[in-house]
Short mmCIF file of C-alpha atoms and ligand atoms in Angstrom, two decimals:
data_model
loop_
_atom_site.label_atom_id
_atom_site.label_comp_id
_atom_site.label_asym_id
_atom_site.label_seq_id
_atom_site.Cartn_x
_atom_site.Cartn_y
_atom_site.Cartn_z
CA MET F 5 3.64 29.68 8.55
CA ILE F 6 5.34 26.37 8.03
CA GLU F 7 8.56 26.71 6.44
CA SER F 8 10.33 23.63 3.85
CA ILE F 9 13.71 23.73 4.47
CA ASN F 10 16.13 21.80 1.62
CA PRO F 11 18.24 19.29 3.57
CA ALA F 12 20.93 19.03 2.04
CA THR F 13 21.79 22.80 1.61
CA LEU F 14 19.58 24.24 4.32
CA GLU F 15 18.03 26.85 2.37
CA LEU F 16 14.46 28.05 2.52
CA ASN F 17 12.77 26.29 -0.36
CA GLY F 18 9.31 28.36 0.27
CA LYS F 19 6.81 28.80 2.94
CA VAL F 20 2.79 27.61 2.99
CA LYS F 21 0.44 29.03 5.48
CA GLU F 22 -0.94 26.67 8.43
CA THR F 23 -4.73 25.83 8.21
CA ASP F 24 -6.63 27.58 10.71
CA LEU F 25 -8.29 24.83 12.45
CA GLU F 26 -11.35 26.82 12.63
CA LYS F 27 -11.72 26.76 9.10
CA LEU F 28 -11.88 22.64 9.01
CA ASP F 29 -15.74 22.23 9.94
CA LYS F 30 -16.38 24.31 6.35
CA ILE F 31 -13.08 22.43 4.82
CA PHE F 32 -15.42 19.27 5.69
CA GLU F 33 -18.92 21.08 4.46
CA ASN F 34 -17.26 21.49 1.40
CA SER F 35 -15.82 18.46 0.48
CA ARG F 36 -19.06 16.68 1.75
CA LYS F 37 -21.13 18.90 -0.80
CA ALA F 38 -18.12 18.13 -3.69
CA GLN F 39 -18.88 14.46 -3.26
CA LYS F 40 -22.30 14.10 -3.60
CA ILE F 41 -21.60 15.56 -7.26
CA TRP F 42 -18.93 13.63 -8.19
CA ALA F 43 -20.56 10.02 -6.55
CA LYS F 44 -23.25 10.75 -9.18
CA LEU F 45 -21.23 10.36 -11.74
CA PRO F 46 -20.66 6.64 -13.73
CA LEU F 47 -17.35 5.08 -12.55
CA LYS F 48 -15.96 5.33 -15.99
CA ALA F 49 -16.44 9.27 -16.24
CA ARG F 50 -14.63 9.70 -13.30
CA ALA F 51 -11.80 7.74 -13.81
CA ARG F 52 -11.41 9.40 -17.47
CA LYS F 53 -11.69 12.86 -15.62
CA ILE F 54 -9.11 11.34 -13.17
CA ILE F 55 -6.58 10.28 -15.70
CA LYS F 56 -6.08 13.79 -16.80
CA VAL F 57 -3.51 14.02 -14.39
CA ASN F 58 -0.96 11.99 -16.07
CA GLU F 59 -0.70 14.66 -19.07
CA VAL F 60 -0.37 17.42 -16.11
CA VAL F 61 2.42 15.18 -14.33
CA SER F 62 4.07 14.35 -17.50
CA GLN F 63 4.10 18.01 -18.46
CA GLN F 64 6.62 18.59 -15.48
CA PHE F 65 8.54 15.87 -14.73
CA ASP F 66 11.57 17.52 -14.19
CA GLU F 67 10.09 20.11 -12.25
CA ILE F 68 8.23 17.29 -9.64
CA SER F 69 11.73 15.96 -9.56
CA LEU F 70 13.30 18.59 -8.36
CA LEU F 71 10.80 19.78 -5.98
CA ILE F 72 11.22 15.90 -4.40
CA SER F 73 14.59 16.80 -4.36
CA LYS F 74 14.99 19.60 -2.59
CA GLU F 75 12.50 19.02 0.11
CA VAL F 76 13.30 15.24 0.83
CA GLY F 77 17.16 15.06 0.55
CA LYS F 78 16.96 12.54 -2.70
CA PRO F 79 18.59 12.82 -6.16
CA PRO F 80 15.74 13.73 -8.80
CA SER F 81 16.54 10.72 -11.18
CA GLU F 82 15.78 9.09 -7.72
CA ALA F 83 12.45 11.17 -7.43
CA PHE F 84 11.76 10.49 -10.79
CA THR F 85 12.18 6.93 -11.00
CA ASN F 86 11.16 5.98 -7.47
CA GLU F 87 8.05 8.64 -6.98
CA VAL F 88 7.22 10.70 -10.41
CA TYR F 89 7.35 7.21 -12.70
CA GLY F 90 5.17 5.54 -9.75
CA VAL F 91 2.24 7.97 -9.79
CA VAL F 92 2.04 7.95 -13.81
CA ASP F 93 1.86 4.14 -13.90
CA SER F 94 -0.17 3.79 -10.85
CA THR F 95 -3.14 6.22 -12.03
CA PHE F 96 -2.76 4.81 -15.67
CA HIS F 97 -3.17 0.89 -14.11
CA TYR F 98 -6.41 2.22 -11.76
CA TYR F 99 -7.70 3.52 -14.78
CA ILE F 100 -7.78 0.55 -17.04
CA SER F 101 -8.72 -1.63 -13.48
CA VAL F 102 -11.18 0.26 -11.73
CA GLU F 103 -14.22 -0.98 -13.84
CA GLU F 104 -13.53 -4.55 -13.42
CA ILE F 105 -12.81 -4.02 -9.76
CA LEU F 106 -15.87 -1.78 -8.64
CA GLY F 107 -18.16 -1.29 -11.47
CA LYS F 108 -19.62 -4.74 -11.78
CA VAL F 109 -22.93 -5.71 -10.24
CA GLU F 110 -22.05 -9.20 -8.59
CA GLU F 111 -24.74 -11.59 -7.96
CA ILE F 112 -24.38 -14.18 -4.99
CA PRO F 113 -25.43 -17.45 -5.38
CA LEU F 114 -27.99 -18.02 -2.53
CA GLY F 115 -28.43 -21.95 -2.50
CA PHE F 116 -31.66 -23.12 -0.76
CA TYR F 117 -32.87 -19.54 -0.41
CA GLU F 118 -33.36 -19.23 -4.22
CA SER F 119 -36.09 -22.19 -4.69
CA LEU F 120 -38.29 -18.96 -2.87
CA ASP F 121 -37.48 -16.29 -5.36
CA LYS F 122 -34.91 -14.42 -3.68
CA ARG F 123 -31.47 -12.92 -5.24
CA SER F 124 -28.64 -11.05 -3.75
CA PHE F 125 -26.27 -8.34 -5.28
CA LEU F 126 -23.07 -6.84 -3.88
CA LEU F 127 -22.36 -3.31 -5.16
CA TYR F 128 -19.66 -1.16 -4.02
CA LYS F 129 -20.40 2.76 -2.65
CA PRO F 130 -18.15 5.58 -1.98
CA LEU F 131 -17.18 5.86 1.88
CA GLY F 132 -17.79 9.69 1.45
CA VAL F 133 -14.83 12.14 2.84
CA ILE F 134 -11.67 10.17 3.05
CA CYS F 135 -8.70 11.80 4.80
CA VAL F 136 -5.14 11.05 3.27
CA ILE F 137 -2.26 11.71 6.00
CA GLY F 138 1.01 11.26 3.89
CA PRO F 139 4.72 10.90 5.16
CA TYR F 140 7.93 12.72 4.28
CA ASN F 141 9.84 10.00 2.79
CA TYR F 142 7.97 9.13 -0.75
CA PRO F 143 5.63 12.70 -0.27
CA PHE F 144 4.72 12.61 -3.68
CA ALA F 145 3.89 8.62 -4.36
CA ILE F 146 2.27 7.84 -1.18
CA PRO F 147 -0.70 10.21 -0.81
CA PHE F 148 -1.13 10.19 -4.62
CA GLN F 149 -1.97 6.68 -5.47
CA GLN F 150 -4.36 6.83 -2.20
CA ILE F 151 -5.83 9.87 -3.91
CA VAL F 152 -6.53 8.30 -7.14
CA GLN F 153 -7.80 5.36 -5.85
CA SER F 154 -10.04 7.29 -3.34
CA LEU F 155 -11.35 9.83 -5.94
CA MET F 156 -11.96 6.89 -8.82
CA ALA F 157 -14.17 5.12 -6.28
CA GLY F 158 -16.47 8.28 -5.64
CA ASN F 159 -14.71 9.67 -2.90
CA SER F 160 -13.80 13.20 -2.11
CA VAL F 161 -9.99 13.54 -0.16
CA ILE F 162 -8.63 15.90 2.17
CA PHE F 163 -5.02 15.64 2.12
CA LYS F 164 -2.85 16.38 4.82
CA PRO F 165 1.00 16.39 3.86
CA SER F 166 4.25 15.97 6.15
CA SER F 167 5.12 18.98 7.53
CA ASP F 168 9.09 18.40 6.10
CA THR F 169 7.20 18.06 2.51
CA VAL F 170 4.82 20.89 2.80
CA LEU F 171 5.31 21.96 -1.54
CA VAL F 172 5.05 18.70 -2.80
CA GLY F 173 1.89 18.74 -1.16
CA GLN F 174 0.96 22.01 -2.39
CA LYS F 175 2.24 20.48 -5.73
CA ILE F 176 -0.40 17.48 -5.69
CA GLN F 177 -2.95 20.00 -4.79
CA GLU F 178 -2.39 22.05 -8.04
CA ILE F 179 -2.29 18.84 -10.22
CA PHE F 180 -5.71 18.11 -9.06
CA ASP F 181 -6.47 21.67 -9.32
CA SER F 182 -5.70 21.61 -12.85
CA ILE F 183 -8.51 19.06 -14.30
CA ASN F 184 -11.75 19.15 -14.36
CA ILE F 185 -13.30 17.63 -11.06
CA PRO F 186 -15.67 19.45 -9.04
CA GLU F 187 -14.44 22.09 -6.72
CA ASN F 188 -13.13 20.93 -3.15
CA LEU F 189 -13.47 17.46 -4.27
CA VAL F 190 -9.53 17.74 -3.15
CA GLN F 191 -8.62 19.48 -0.79
CA THR F 192 -4.70 20.13 1.19
CA VAL F 193 -4.58 20.92 4.48
CA PHE F 194 -1.12 21.80 6.25
CA GLY F 195 -0.44 21.65 9.83
CA ASP F 196 1.49 19.59 12.98
CA GLY F 197 0.02 16.37 12.72
CA SER F 198 -0.29 16.34 16.75
CA LYS F 199 -2.65 19.56 16.57
CA ILE F 200 -4.75 19.05 13.48
CA GLY F 201 -4.61 15.04 13.31
CA ASN F 202 -7.60 14.50 15.72
CA SER F 203 -9.92 16.96 13.96
CA LEU F 204 -9.59 14.93 10.89
CA VAL F 205 -9.98 11.15 12.60
CA ASP F 206 -12.70 12.68 14.15
CA LYS F 207 -14.37 13.86 10.95
CA ALA F 208 -13.53 12.12 7.99
CA ASP F 209 -15.36 9.04 7.09
CA LYS F 210 -11.85 6.89 6.40
CA ILE F 211 -8.25 7.21 7.16
CA LEU F 212 -5.64 6.51 4.75
CA PHE F 213 -2.32 6.93 7.20
CA THR F 214 1.48 6.23 6.30
CA GLY F 215 3.96 7.06 8.86
CA SER F 216 5.25 5.71 11.79
CA THR F 217 3.77 2.71 14.29
CA SER F 218 3.29 5.37 16.95
CA THR F 219 1.48 7.98 14.95
CA GLY F 220 -0.69 4.99 13.67
CA LYS F 221 -1.45 3.72 17.08
CA LYS F 222 -3.01 7.03 18.49
CA ILE F 223 -5.07 7.63 15.14
CA MET F 224 -6.19 4.35 15.89
CA GLN F 225 -6.96 5.21 19.74
CA ARG F 226 -8.61 8.13 18.38
CA ALA F 227 -10.92 6.67 15.91
CA ALA F 228 -12.08 4.22 18.02
CA GLN F 229 -14.41 6.81 19.70
CA THR F 230 -16.01 7.86 16.01
CA LEU F 231 -15.50 4.10 14.79
CA THR F 232 -14.20 5.64 11.76
CA GLU F 233 -12.31 3.14 9.36
CA VAL F 234 -8.70 3.28 9.11
CA THR F 235 -5.92 1.94 7.03
CA LEU F 236 -2.51 1.92 8.67
CA GLU F 237 0.43 1.79 6.42
CA LEU F 238 3.14 1.94 9.37
CA GLY F 239 7.07 1.00 9.98
CA GLY F 240 9.08 -1.88 8.96
CA LYS F 241 12.22 -3.84 9.86
CA SER F 242 12.76 -5.79 6.54
CA ALA F 243 14.75 -8.46 6.45
CA MET F 244 16.83 -10.32 3.49
CA ILE F 245 17.81 -13.29 3.48
CA VAL F 246 20.97 -14.51 1.86
CA PHE F 247 21.24 -18.26 1.02
CA PRO F 248 24.22 -19.77 -0.45
CA ASP F 249 23.25 -20.22 -3.69
CA ALA F 250 21.97 -16.80 -4.37
CA ASP F 251 23.12 -15.35 -7.57
CA ILE F 252 25.93 -13.12 -4.46
CA GLU F 253 26.74 -10.79 -7.48
CA ARG F 254 23.36 -9.20 -7.92
CA ALA F 255 22.37 -10.10 -4.38
CA VAL F 256 25.41 -7.84 -3.16
CA LEU F 257 24.07 -5.07 -5.52
CA ALA F 258 20.37 -5.19 -4.70
CA ALA F 259 21.74 -4.94 -0.75
CA ARG F 260 23.20 -1.68 -1.71
CA TRP F 261 20.22 -0.28 -3.25
CA GLY F 262 17.91 -1.59 -0.91
CA VAL F 263 19.93 -0.44 2.07
CA PHE F 264 20.50 2.92 0.59
CA THR F 265 18.11 4.29 -1.22
CA ASN F 266 16.82 7.65 -0.09
CA SER F 267 19.09 7.60 2.57
CA GLY F 268 17.62 4.32 4.16
CA GLN F 269 14.35 6.25 4.71
CA VAL F 270 11.80 3.86 3.34
CA CYS F 271 9.54 1.90 5.09
CA ALA F 272 10.69 -1.18 3.35
CA SER F 273 14.21 -0.89 3.10
CA VAL F 274 16.75 -3.75 3.73
CA LYS F 275 17.46 -3.05 7.09
CA ARG F 276 18.50 -6.32 8.36
CA LEU F 277 20.53 -8.72 6.63
CA TYR F 278 21.05 -12.36 7.20
CA LEU F 279 23.75 -14.28 5.59
CA HIS F 280 24.38 -17.42 5.80
CA SER F 281 27.19 -18.52 7.25
CA ASP F 282 29.08 -20.23 4.13
CA ILE F 283 28.95 -16.61 2.56
CA TYR F 284 29.03 -13.99 5.51
CA ASP F 285 32.50 -12.77 5.09
CA THR F 286 32.52 -12.96 1.13
CA PHE F 287 28.95 -11.10 0.78
CA LEU F 288 30.28 -8.33 3.42
CA THR F 289 33.45 -7.80 1.77
CA LYS F 290 31.90 -7.01 -1.24
CA LEU F 291 29.28 -5.12 0.16
CA ILE F 292 31.46 -2.79 2.01
CA GLN F 293 33.50 -2.41 -0.89
CA LEU F 294 30.49 -1.39 -3.12
CA THR F 295 29.21 0.73 0.01
CA LYS F 296 32.20 2.90 0.23
CA GLU F 297 31.96 3.19 -3.85
CA LEU F 298 28.64 5.53 -3.36
CA LYS F 299 28.80 8.76 -3.63
CA GLN F 300 27.43 11.08 -1.02
CA GLY F 301 26.68 14.34 -2.04
CA ILE F 302 24.32 17.41 -2.58
CA PRO F 303 21.15 15.65 -4.53
CA THR F 304 20.90 17.81 -7.45
CA GLU F 305 24.79 17.48 -7.99
CA PRO F 306 25.89 14.86 -11.01
CA GLY F 307 26.24 11.50 -10.20
CA VAL F 308 25.24 11.86 -6.27
CA ASP F 309 23.83 8.28 -5.07
CA ILE F 310 23.04 9.34 -1.62
CA GLY F 311 21.47 12.66 -0.44
CA ALA F 312 20.58 14.18 2.81
CA MET F 313 18.46 12.73 5.66
CA ILE F 314 15.28 14.95 6.12
CA ASN F 315 16.01 16.97 9.21
CA GLU F 316 18.26 17.20 12.46
CA GLU F 317 16.05 15.01 14.52
CA GLN F 318 15.71 12.05 12.61
CA LEU F 319 19.46 12.22 11.97
CA ASN F 320 20.39 12.64 15.97
CA PHE F 321 17.86 9.59 16.15
CA VAL F 322 19.92 7.39 13.67
CA ASP F 323 23.22 8.43 15.61
CA LYS F 324 21.89 7.73 19.07
CA MET F 325 20.86 3.72 17.56
CA VAL F 326 24.17 3.37 16.09
CA LYS F 327 25.96 4.08 19.34
CA ILE F 328 23.12 1.85 20.84
CA GLY F 329 23.99 -0.41 18.63
CA VAL F 330 27.87 -0.50 19.12
CA ASP F 331 27.09 -0.54 22.54
CA GLU F 332 25.00 -3.72 22.43
CA GLY F 333 28.36 -5.24 20.41
CA ALA F 334 27.92 -4.93 17.00
CA LYS F 335 30.72 -3.38 14.93
CA ILE F 336 30.91 -0.93 12.91
CA LEU F 337 32.58 -1.93 9.31
CA THR F 338 31.81 1.38 7.55
CA GLY F 339 29.92 4.66 8.25
CA GLY F 340 29.05 5.52 11.83
CA GLN F 341 28.66 9.01 11.98
CA ARG F 342 27.22 11.98 10.27
CA ASN F 343 29.11 13.25 7.19
CA PRO F 344 31.34 15.89 8.40
CA ASN F 345 31.97 17.27 4.88
CA PHE F 346 28.38 18.82 4.65
CA LYS F 347 26.35 21.07 6.68
CA GLY F 348 23.32 19.71 6.00
CA TYR F 349 21.74 16.48 7.47
CA PHE F 350 24.02 13.48 6.03
CA TYR F 351 24.70 10.49 7.57
CA GLU F 352 27.38 8.19 6.02
CA PRO F 353 26.35 4.83 4.88
CA THR F 354 26.69 2.44 7.74
CA ILE F 355 27.00 -1.04 7.88
CA LEU F 356 26.56 -2.62 11.44
CA ALA F 357 27.98 -6.24 11.62
CA ASP F 358 28.15 -9.17 14.13
CA ALA F 359 24.45 -8.36 15.49
CA THR F 360 22.66 -10.57 17.18
CA ASN F 361 18.59 -10.75 16.95
CA ASP F 362 17.90 -9.77 20.40
CA MET F 363 19.57 -6.44 19.85
CA LYS F 364 17.99 -2.76 19.86
CA VAL F 365 19.51 -2.20 16.50
CA VAL F 366 18.18 -5.44 15.10
CA GLN F 367 14.40 -4.96 16.71
CA GLU F 368 13.67 -1.66 16.15
CA GLU F 369 12.94 1.01 13.10
CA ILE F 370 16.16 2.98 12.76
CA PHE F 371 15.23 5.13 9.31
CA GLY F 372 18.45 6.02 8.46
CA PRO F 373 21.38 4.57 6.50
CA VAL F 374 21.59 1.83 8.25
CA LEU F 375 21.96 -1.89 8.08
CA VAL F 376 22.41 -4.69 10.47
CA VAL F 377 24.02 -7.64 9.44
CA LEU F 378 23.35 -11.39 11.33
CA LYS F 379 24.82 -14.78 10.43
CA PHE F 380 22.57 -17.78 10.29
CA THR F 381 23.15 -21.59 9.68
CA SER F 382 20.04 -23.12 9.14
CA ASP F 383 16.57 -22.43 7.43
CA THR F 384 14.58 -22.86 10.72
CA GLU F 385 16.90 -20.40 12.89
CA VAL F 386 16.88 -17.72 9.92
CA ILE F 387 12.60 -18.16 9.64
CA GLU F 388 12.67 -17.96 13.83
CA MET F 389 14.65 -15.03 13.94
CA VAL F 390 13.16 -13.01 10.86
CA ASN F 391 9.60 -13.54 12.07
CA ASN F 392 10.72 -12.41 16.04
CA ASN F 393 9.77 -8.88 15.30
CA GLN F 394 7.16 -6.54 15.93
CA TYR F 395 7.34 -5.24 11.93
CA GLY F 396 5.90 -7.41 9.49
CA LEU F 397 5.77 -5.28 6.12
CA THR F 398 8.29 -6.69 3.57
CA SER F 399 11.29 -9.26 3.38
CA CYS F 400 13.41 -11.12 0.60
CA VAL F 401 14.78 -14.25 0.13
CA TRP F 402 17.83 -14.77 -2.39
CA THR F 403 18.55 -18.69 -3.72
CA LYS F 404 18.08 -19.87 -6.89
CA ASP F 405 16.02 -22.75 -6.26
CA ILE F 406 12.36 -20.83 -6.45
CA LYS F 407 10.56 -23.74 -4.95
CA PHE F 408 12.90 -23.38 -2.16
CA GLY F 409 12.84 -19.82 -2.03
CA GLN F 410 8.82 -20.36 -2.15
CA LYS F 411 8.85 -22.37 1.00
CA ILE F 412 10.73 -20.25 3.16
CA ALA F 413 8.62 -16.90 1.87
CA GLU F 414 5.37 -18.72 2.70
CA GLU F 415 6.99 -19.13 6.46
CA ILE F 416 7.39 -15.65 6.90
CA ASP F 417 5.23 -13.25 8.29
CA THR F 418 5.36 -10.27 6.46
CA GLY F 419 2.93 -8.90 4.11
CA THR F 420 4.93 -9.03 1.12
CA VAL F 421 7.90 -11.56 0.83
CA MET F 422 10.24 -11.01 -2.67
CA ILE F 423 12.49 -13.73 -3.64
CA ASN F 424 15.91 -12.49 -5.31
CA GLU F 425 14.32 -9.09 -5.22
CA VAL F 426 14.23 -6.01 -2.98
CA VAL F 427 12.00 -3.23 -2.00
CA TYR F 428 10.56 -1.94 -5.27
CA THR F 429 6.88 -4.00 -5.28
CA PHE F 430 5.73 -0.30 -3.77
CA ALA F 431 5.97 0.25 -7.50
CA LEU F 432 3.46 -2.62 -8.80
CA ALA F 433 0.06 -0.94 -8.54
CA PRO F 434 -1.53 -4.39 -9.03
CA THR F 435 -0.26 -5.85 -6.01
CA PRO F 436 -1.42 -5.51 -2.43
CA TRP F 437 0.87 -3.13 -0.18
CA GLY F 438 0.79 -3.74 3.10
CA GLY F 439 2.26 -5.06 6.37
CA THR F 440 1.45 -7.30 9.41
CA LYS F 441 2.05 -6.55 13.02
CA ASN F 442 3.09 -3.44 13.95
CA SER F 443 3.57 -2.44 10.47
CA GLY F 444 -0.04 -1.75 10.13
CA ILE F 445 -3.64 -2.82 8.97
CA GLY F 446 -5.13 -2.83 5.68
CA ARG F 447 -3.92 -3.18 1.92
CA SER F 448 -3.15 -0.22 -0.53
CA HIS F 449 -2.78 -0.52 -4.11
CA GLY F 450 -4.45 -2.79 -6.59
CA LYS F 451 -7.70 -4.46 -5.81
CA LEU F 452 -7.39 -4.46 -2.16
CA GLY F 453 -6.62 -0.84 -2.09
CA PHE F 454 -9.79 0.07 -4.18
CA TYR F 455 -11.77 -2.26 -1.70
CA GLU F 456 -10.74 -0.03 1.45
CA VAL F 457 -12.30 3.12 0.13
CA VAL F 458 -15.73 1.77 -0.56
CA ARG F 459 -18.67 -0.01 1.37
CA PRO F 460 -20.26 -2.78 0.02
CA LEU F 461 -23.39 -2.71 -0.38
CA HIS F 462 -25.58 -6.00 -0.85
CA ILE F 463 -28.99 -5.48 -2.28
CA ASN F 464 -31.51 -8.72 -1.54
CA ILE F 465 -34.79 -9.15 -3.91
CA ASP F 466 -37.98 -10.65 -2.89
CA GLN F 467 -40.12 -11.88 -5.47
CA TYR F 468 -41.88 -14.56 -3.41
CA LYS F 469 -45.25 -15.04 -3.46
CA GLY F 470 -47.36 -15.31 0.36
CA PRO F 471 -45.53 -15.34 3.33
CA ASP F 472 -42.32 -17.12 4.00
CA LEU F 473 -42.07 -20.36 5.90
CA TRP F 474 -40.19 -19.31 8.46
CA TRP F 475 -42.28 -16.44 9.24
CA ILE F 476 -45.42 -16.42 12.78
CA PRO F 477 -47.36 -17.79 13.76
CA TYR F 478 -45.78 -21.15 14.95
CA ASP F 479 -48.69 -23.45 14.57
CA ASN F 480 -49.32 -27.09 13.66
CA ASP F 481 -48.12 -25.71 9.80
CA TYR F 482 -45.48 -24.59 10.98
CA GLN F 483 -44.16 -27.94 12.85
CA VAL F 484 -44.28 -29.57 9.68
CA ILE F 485 -42.09 -26.57 7.97
CA VAL F 486 -39.60 -27.40 10.88
CA GLU F 487 -39.23 -31.26 10.32
CA ASN F 488 -38.93 -30.15 6.17
CA PHE F 489 -36.05 -27.53 7.49
CA LYS F 490 -34.64 -30.38 9.58
CA ASN F 491 -34.11 -32.81 6.35
CA ILE F 492 -32.70 -29.59 4.43
CA ALA F 493 -30.11 -29.30 7.09
CA LYS F 494 -29.24 -32.84 6.82
CA SER F 495 -29.04 -32.97 3.32
CA LEU F 496 -25.71 -30.43 4.00
CA VAL F 497 -23.81 -32.79 6.13
CA VAL F 498 -20.56 -33.68 4.24
CA GLN F 499 -20.03 -37.66 4.66
CA ASP F 500 -17.24 -39.85 3.29
CA LEU F 501 -14.22 -36.80 3.65
CA ASP F 502 -10.88 -37.78 3.18
CA ASP F 503 -9.41 -36.27 6.14
P1 NAD L 28 5.01 10.40 11.12
O1 NAD L 28 4.26 9.49 11.68
O2 NAD L 28 6.10 11.20 12.10
O3 NAD L 28 4.15 11.46 10.20
C1 NAD L 28 3.47 10.84 9.39
C2 NAD L 28 1.91 11.49 9.04
O4 NAD L 28 1.16 11.56 10.29
C3 NAD L 28 2.57 13.28 8.83
O5 NAD L 28 1.58 13.80 8.30
C4 NAD L 28 2.50 13.86 10.55
O6 NAD L 28 2.21 15.36 10.46
C5 NAD L 28 0.86 13.47 10.75
N1 NAD L 28 0.55 12.90 12.11
C6 NAD L 28 1.74 12.93 13.31
N2 NAD L 28 0.83 13.16 14.06
C7 NAD L 28 -0.60 12.83 13.84
C8 NAD L 28 -1.49 12.86 14.75
N3 NAD L 28 -1.60 12.42 15.89
N4 NAD L 28 -2.86 12.45 13.99
C9 NAD L 28 -2.62 12.35 12.66
N5 NAD L 28 -1.58 12.98 12.03
C10 NAD L 28 -0.39 12.58 12.70
O7 NAD L 28 5.58 9.80 10.07
P2 NAD L 28 7.54 9.98 9.10
O8 NAD L 28 8.42 10.58 10.09
O9 NAD L 28 6.63 11.05 7.95
O10 NAD L 28 7.67 8.95 8.42
C11 NAD L 28 8.08 7.63 8.38
C12 NAD L 28 7.54 6.69 9.10
O11 NAD L 28 6.19 5.97 8.11
C13 NAD L 28 8.67 5.38 8.98
O12 NAD L 28 8.16 4.71 10.48
C14 NAD L 28 8.40 4.78 7.92
O13 NAD L 28 8.50 3.15 8.18
C15 NAD L 28 6.98 4.95 7.97
N6 NAD L 28 6.43 4.82 6.13
C16 NAD L 28 5.86 3.75 6.10
C17 NAD L 28 5.22 3.44 5.06
C18 NAD L 28 4.23 1.79 4.44
O14 NAD L 28 3.82 1.89 3.41
N7 NAD L 28 4.20 1.01 5.30
C19 NAD L 28 5.39 4.47 3.96
C20 NAD L 28 6.44 5.06 4.27
C21 NAD L 28 6.72 5.82 5.23
#
């Protein structure tokens, strides 16, 4: 059995049965059967069936938020706004947009070949069985959106939640079980990733993985054996850059939320804060004051801003990284230790200042309530520092000069750059989500997310009478055709280009 422990109180939430590895073949067989039935339904009919989850979820807003809170350690209100609301909003968005994105048969212009009565069409087919492997930090919102996109596109899904959040995984299964879709279209498997992961990668048609970069690399390596497609949503080390003309009041509040929400266990958390030297001291003084006002506590109690971290191992890792930061020369301005007032996994909101870009705490993901702060003096310097990192998930630029902000944004190597915002674009269902470098491959959400769960099918139709010009025999007539082709090719040379 896999136990679910409340990380704030250390109470047992419940248990689920680990999936027997020997049953995986049958699970995949059932998944393939269900997918074949499902894919025969028109896109619109599939979307109409899936949107029913919104009704099911809306009847259990509080129950689901509380369950997330008890498994992850975040306040239920935060679980609602950042996860449950997001699921309903994104499912609605996919419901209204999927036909426009995947439902049209698009004709592709063929130029010269059209004169030979040839036409081409592009349409999108489901991939088959998609395996969604989820992380612990947003155990409801992240896999749910990927499941919805996969299903609407005509696939079946086998879902593996994190072993830390099995009850939320079970809840997702329950929600899909309660709508009218073919049996086994969505199946959830439970187990340690290192035990069950390889079999999932070997048998699936596509892996939608969200988790750490090290696990993502293992999955990609395994997937190379079968050429299984992968979308990898991995780690991050998001930077917030604050220029002197920024709205400092709003930026400080944004930084506090961006760093500490979900105890900093967010792929897109503000993890590096780059402050211009003109505002370094004033900004930091305000941020420290606001951070000290945060209420850390049992997340289900009223007024709590920050709850617990997921488990002892992650908490110890965070503590080890903070100590490394101090050894490297960074200064703890607040926090810097496990919160001694609780037996659960609480780490105090921590700010490490006077950091330099080469420090391990600046370069590596800590994944806890820890911010590192750095100083910069010029645009080029800060762009170089921000880009000099293995991760490229999100970043944000704070300035009132939007044109200038956009100029800086275009120089930054991350999947998303926000101007005057932090973290939240995961909530925007129509916009692409994904990173560069070690933050991953591919995109989820929106149009690009749908394209990750289908295969393009190109259909070419020929109504030309007689043989094509380029077919054998290569006789004298053929030489005339070759000359004609040369003339056509010359007409395709573009002249008088302004460089
Ligand atoms: P993790 O890599 O430890 O686990 C993620 C999932 O992978 C779990 O379900 C786990 O059981 C499974 N797994 C582990 N080994 C596996 C294997 N060999 N084969 C297949 N599956 C395997 O990640 P985590 O600790 O749950 O999540 C935190 C990490 O996820 C952080 O690095 C964070 O930045 C990242 N994350 C990224 C995004 C994003 O959208 N880019 C979102 C959330 C979290």
